[in-house]
Short mmCIF file of C-alpha atoms in Angstrom, two decimals:
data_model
loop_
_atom_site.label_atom_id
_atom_site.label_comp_id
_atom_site.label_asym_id
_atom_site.label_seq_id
_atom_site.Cartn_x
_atom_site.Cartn_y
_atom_site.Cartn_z
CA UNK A 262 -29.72 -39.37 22.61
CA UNK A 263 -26.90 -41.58 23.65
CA UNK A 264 -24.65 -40.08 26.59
CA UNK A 265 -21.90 -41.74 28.36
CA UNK A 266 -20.65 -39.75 31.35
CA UNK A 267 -17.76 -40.54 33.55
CA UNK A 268 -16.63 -39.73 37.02
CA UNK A 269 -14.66 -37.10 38.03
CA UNK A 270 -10.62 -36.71 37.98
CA UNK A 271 -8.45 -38.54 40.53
CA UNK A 272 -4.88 -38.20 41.66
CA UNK A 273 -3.95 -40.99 43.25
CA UNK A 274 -0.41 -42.62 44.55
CA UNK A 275 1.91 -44.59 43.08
CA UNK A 276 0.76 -48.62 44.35
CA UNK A 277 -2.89 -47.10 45.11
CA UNK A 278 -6.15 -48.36 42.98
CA UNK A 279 -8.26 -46.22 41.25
CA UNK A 280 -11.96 -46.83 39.70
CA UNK A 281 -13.61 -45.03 37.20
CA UNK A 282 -17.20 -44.87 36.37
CA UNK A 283 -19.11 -44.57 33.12
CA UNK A 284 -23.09 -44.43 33.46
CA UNK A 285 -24.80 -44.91 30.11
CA UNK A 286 -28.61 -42.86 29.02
CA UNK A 287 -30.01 -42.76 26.04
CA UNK A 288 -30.13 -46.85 24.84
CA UNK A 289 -30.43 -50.22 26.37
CA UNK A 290 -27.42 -50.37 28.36
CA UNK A 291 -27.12 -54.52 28.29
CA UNK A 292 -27.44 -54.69 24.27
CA UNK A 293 -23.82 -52.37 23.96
CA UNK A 294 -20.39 -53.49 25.49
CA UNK A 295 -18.65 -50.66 26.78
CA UNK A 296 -14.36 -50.54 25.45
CA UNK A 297 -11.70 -48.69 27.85
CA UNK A 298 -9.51 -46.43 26.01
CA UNK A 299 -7.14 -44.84 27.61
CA UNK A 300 -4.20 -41.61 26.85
CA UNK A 301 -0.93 -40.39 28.20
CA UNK A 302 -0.37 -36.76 28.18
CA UNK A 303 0.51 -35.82 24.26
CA UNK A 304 0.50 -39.71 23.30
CA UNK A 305 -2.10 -41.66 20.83
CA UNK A 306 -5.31 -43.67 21.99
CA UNK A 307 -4.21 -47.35 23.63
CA UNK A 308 -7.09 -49.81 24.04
CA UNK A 309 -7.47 -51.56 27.70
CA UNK A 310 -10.28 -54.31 27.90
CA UNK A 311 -13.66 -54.28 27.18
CA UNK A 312 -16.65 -55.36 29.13
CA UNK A 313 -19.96 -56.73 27.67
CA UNK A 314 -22.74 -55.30 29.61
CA UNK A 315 -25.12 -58.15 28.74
CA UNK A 316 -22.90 -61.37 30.55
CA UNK A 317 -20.35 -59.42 32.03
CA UNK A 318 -17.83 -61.39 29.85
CA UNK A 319 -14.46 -59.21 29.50
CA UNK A 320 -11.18 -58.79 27.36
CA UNK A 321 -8.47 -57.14 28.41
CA UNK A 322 -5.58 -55.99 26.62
CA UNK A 323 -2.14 -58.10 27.52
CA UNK A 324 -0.72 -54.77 28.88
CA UNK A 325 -2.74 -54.01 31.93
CA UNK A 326 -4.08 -57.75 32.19
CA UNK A 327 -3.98 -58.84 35.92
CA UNK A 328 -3.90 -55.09 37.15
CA UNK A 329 -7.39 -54.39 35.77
CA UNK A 330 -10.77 -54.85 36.45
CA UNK A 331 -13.56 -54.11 34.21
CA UNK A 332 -17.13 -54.18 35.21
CA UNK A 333 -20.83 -52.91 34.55
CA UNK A 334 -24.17 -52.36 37.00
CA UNK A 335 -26.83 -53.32 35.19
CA UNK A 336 -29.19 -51.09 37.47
CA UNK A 337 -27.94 -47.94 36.90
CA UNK A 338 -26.63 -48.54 33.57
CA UNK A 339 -23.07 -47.53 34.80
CA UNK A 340 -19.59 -49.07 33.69
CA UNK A 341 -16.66 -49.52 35.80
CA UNK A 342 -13.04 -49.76 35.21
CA UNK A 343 -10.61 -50.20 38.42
CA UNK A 344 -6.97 -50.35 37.46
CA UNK A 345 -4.41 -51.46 40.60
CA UNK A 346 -0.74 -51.00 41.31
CA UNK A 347 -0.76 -47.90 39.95
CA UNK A 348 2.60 -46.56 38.35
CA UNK A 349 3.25 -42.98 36.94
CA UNK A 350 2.97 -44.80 33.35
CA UNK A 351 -0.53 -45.09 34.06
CA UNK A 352 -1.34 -40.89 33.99
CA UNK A 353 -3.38 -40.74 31.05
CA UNK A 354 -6.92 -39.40 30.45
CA UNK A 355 -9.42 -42.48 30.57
CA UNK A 356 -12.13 -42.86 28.21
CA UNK A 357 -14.94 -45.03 28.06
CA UNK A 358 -16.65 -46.38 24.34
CA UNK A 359 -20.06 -47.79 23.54
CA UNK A 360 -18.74 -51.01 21.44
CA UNK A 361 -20.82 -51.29 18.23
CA UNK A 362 -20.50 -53.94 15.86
CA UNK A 363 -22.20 -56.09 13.37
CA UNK A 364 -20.86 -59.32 12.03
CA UNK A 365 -18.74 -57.66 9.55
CA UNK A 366 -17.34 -54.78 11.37
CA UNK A 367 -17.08 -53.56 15.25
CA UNK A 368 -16.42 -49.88 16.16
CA UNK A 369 -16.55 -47.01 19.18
CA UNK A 370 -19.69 -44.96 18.14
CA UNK A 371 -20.35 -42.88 21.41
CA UNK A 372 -17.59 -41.86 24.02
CA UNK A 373 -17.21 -40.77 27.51
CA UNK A 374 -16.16 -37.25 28.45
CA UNK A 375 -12.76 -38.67 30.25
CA UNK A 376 -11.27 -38.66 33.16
CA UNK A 377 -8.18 -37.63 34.17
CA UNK A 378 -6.24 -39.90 36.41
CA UNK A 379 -2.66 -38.55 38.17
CA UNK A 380 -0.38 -41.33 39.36
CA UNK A 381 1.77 -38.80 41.30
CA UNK A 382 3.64 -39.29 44.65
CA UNK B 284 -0.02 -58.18 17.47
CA UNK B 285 -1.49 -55.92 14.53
CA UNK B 286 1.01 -52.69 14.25
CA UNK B 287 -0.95 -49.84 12.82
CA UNK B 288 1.12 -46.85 10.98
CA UNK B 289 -0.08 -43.71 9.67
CA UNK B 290 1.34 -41.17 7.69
CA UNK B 291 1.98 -38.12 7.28
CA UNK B 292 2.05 -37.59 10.61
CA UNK B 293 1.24 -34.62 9.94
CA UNK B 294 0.25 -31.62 7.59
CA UNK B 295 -1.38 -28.43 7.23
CA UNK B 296 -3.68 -27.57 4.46
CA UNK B 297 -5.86 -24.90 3.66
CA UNK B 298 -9.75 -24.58 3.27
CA UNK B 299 -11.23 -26.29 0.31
CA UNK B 300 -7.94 -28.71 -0.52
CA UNK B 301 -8.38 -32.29 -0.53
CA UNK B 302 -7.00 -34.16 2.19
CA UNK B 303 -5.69 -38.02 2.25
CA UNK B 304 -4.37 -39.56 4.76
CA UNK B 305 -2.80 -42.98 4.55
CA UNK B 306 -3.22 -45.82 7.35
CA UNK B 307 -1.22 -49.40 7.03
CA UNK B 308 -1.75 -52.45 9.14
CA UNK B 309 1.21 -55.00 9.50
CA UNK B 310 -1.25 -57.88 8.06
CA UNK B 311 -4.62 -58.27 6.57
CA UNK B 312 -7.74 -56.76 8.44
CA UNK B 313 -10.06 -57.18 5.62
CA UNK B 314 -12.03 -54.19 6.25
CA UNK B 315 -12.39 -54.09 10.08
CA UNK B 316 -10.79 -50.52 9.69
CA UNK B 317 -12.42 -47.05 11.47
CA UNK B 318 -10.98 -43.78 11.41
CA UNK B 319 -11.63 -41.13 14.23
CA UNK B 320 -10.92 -37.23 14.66
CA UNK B 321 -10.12 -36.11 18.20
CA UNK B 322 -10.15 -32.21 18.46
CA UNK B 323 -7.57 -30.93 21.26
CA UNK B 324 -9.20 -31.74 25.27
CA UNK B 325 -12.37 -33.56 23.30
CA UNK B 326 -12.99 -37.56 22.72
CA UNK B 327 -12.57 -38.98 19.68
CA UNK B 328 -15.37 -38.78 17.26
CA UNK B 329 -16.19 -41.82 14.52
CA UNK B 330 -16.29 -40.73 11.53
CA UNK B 331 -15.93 -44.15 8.56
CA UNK B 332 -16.09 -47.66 10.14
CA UNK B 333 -16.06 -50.95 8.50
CA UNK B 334 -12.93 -49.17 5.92
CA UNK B 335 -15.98 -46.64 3.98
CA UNK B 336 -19.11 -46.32 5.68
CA UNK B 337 -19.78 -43.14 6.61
CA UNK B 338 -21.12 -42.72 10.45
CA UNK B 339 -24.22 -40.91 10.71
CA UNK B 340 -24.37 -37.27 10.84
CA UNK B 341 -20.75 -37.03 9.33
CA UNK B 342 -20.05 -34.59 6.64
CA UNK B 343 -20.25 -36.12 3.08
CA UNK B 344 -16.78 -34.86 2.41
CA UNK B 345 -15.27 -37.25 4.61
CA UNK B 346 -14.82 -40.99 2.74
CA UNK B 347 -12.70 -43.66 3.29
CA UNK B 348 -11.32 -46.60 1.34
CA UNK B 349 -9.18 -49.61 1.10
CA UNK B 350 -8.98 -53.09 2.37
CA UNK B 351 -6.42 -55.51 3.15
CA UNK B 352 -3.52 -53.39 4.74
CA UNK B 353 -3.58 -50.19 3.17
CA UNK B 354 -6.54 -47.51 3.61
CA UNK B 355 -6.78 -43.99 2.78
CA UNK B 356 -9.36 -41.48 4.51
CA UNK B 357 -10.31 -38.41 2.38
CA UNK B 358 -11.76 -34.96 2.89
CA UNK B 359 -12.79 -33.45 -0.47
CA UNK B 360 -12.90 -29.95 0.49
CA UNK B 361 -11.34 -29.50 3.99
CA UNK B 362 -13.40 -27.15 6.69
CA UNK B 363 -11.38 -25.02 9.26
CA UNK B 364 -13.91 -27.79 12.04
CA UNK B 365 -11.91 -29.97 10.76
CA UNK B 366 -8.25 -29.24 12.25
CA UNK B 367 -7.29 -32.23 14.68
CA UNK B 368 -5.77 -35.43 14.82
CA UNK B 369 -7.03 -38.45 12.91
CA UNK B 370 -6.95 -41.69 14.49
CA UNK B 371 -7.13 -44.94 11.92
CA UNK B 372 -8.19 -48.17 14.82
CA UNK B 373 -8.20 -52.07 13.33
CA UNK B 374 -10.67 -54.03 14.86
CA UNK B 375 -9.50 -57.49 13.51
CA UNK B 376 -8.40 -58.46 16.55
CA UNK B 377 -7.87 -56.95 20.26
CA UNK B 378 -8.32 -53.29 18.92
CA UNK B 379 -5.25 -50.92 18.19
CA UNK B 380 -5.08 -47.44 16.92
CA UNK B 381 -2.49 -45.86 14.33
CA UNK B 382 -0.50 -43.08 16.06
CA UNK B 383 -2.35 -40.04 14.75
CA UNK B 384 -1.86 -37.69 11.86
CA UNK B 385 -2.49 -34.17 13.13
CA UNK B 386 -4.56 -31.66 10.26
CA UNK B 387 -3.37 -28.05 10.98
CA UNK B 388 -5.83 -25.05 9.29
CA UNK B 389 -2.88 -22.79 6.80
#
């Protein structure tokens, strides 16, 4: 069965970088793109970027664009998201999403545990 | 960008009432509409994608409807598993979720 299970919680400082990992079992890893999907304590889901794990190819939302970096190791099946300059806006749970998607509809079928990331000086 | 609004934003029901919940996009998505539950300290879960396909191994009392800009998910006879909070997500463009309606057990 399909698991997707992320790294452990950070606390980091306000300006510091943090990187979170995703490793992927259970399917062909380079057939899915994995989504970033990320939550503020007591707030909704907000979408970050998305990485496909087949080119590498990436979208990310206009929010965090140019403070984040989304990428995937095709070896060990693992997806990485590394967000910079980080503010205490950016506290939030972090999930990642197995993108699924035909050519009539696209959708998060199987998601990561979370982790918890602490912007906190 | 597509705006996403749910309502209620909240209720509470009890077991066996029918549930709908209403989701509205600020322009036409066709059908490129899911809906998720997220229980409290859990990820989402899919439950309808593409506006009324059911995901597999989701409870036949769950449906979901509507195209355009309005959509409506419905539990026939609501569970006490299924208290939570109900995400609708367009994924017309760069996705975007609705800001939750949370399902309280009476």
């Amino acid at each position: 069965q399909v698991h997707l299970v992320q790294s452990g919680a950070e606390v980091k400082k306000p300006g510091a970088s943090v990187k979170v990992s995703c490793k992927a079992s259970g399917y062909t890893f380079t057939t899915y793109g994995i989504s970033w999907v990320r939550q503020a304590p007591g707030q909704g889901l907000e979408w970050m970027g998305w990485v496909s794990a087949y080119n590498g190819n990436t979208n990310y939302a206009r929010k965090v664009q140019g403070r984040v970096t989304m990428t995937t190791d095709t070896t060990t099946s693992t997806a990485y998201m590394e967000l910079r300059s980080l503010r205490s806006d950016d506290t939030a749970i972090y999930y990642c999403a197995r993108d699924t998607y035909s050519s009539t509809w696209y959708a998060f079928d199987y998601w990561g545990q979370g982790t918890l990331v602490t912007v906190s000086s | 960008d597509i705006q996403m609004t749910q309502s209620p934003s909240s209720l509470s029901a009890s077991v066996g009432d029918r549930v709908s919940i209403t989701c509205r996009a600020s322009q036409s998505i066709s059908t490129y509409l899911n809906w998720y539950l997220q229980k409290p300290g859990k990820a989402p879960k899919l439950l309808i994608y593409a506006a009324s396909s059911l995901q597999s191994g989701v409870p036949s009392r769950f449906s979901g409807s509507g195209s355009g800009t309005d959509f409506t998910l419905t539990i026939s006879s609501l569970q006490p598993e299924d208290f939570g909070t109900y995400y609708c997500q367009q994924s017309y463009s760069d996705p975007g979720f609705g800001p939750g309606t949370k399902v309280d057990i009476k």
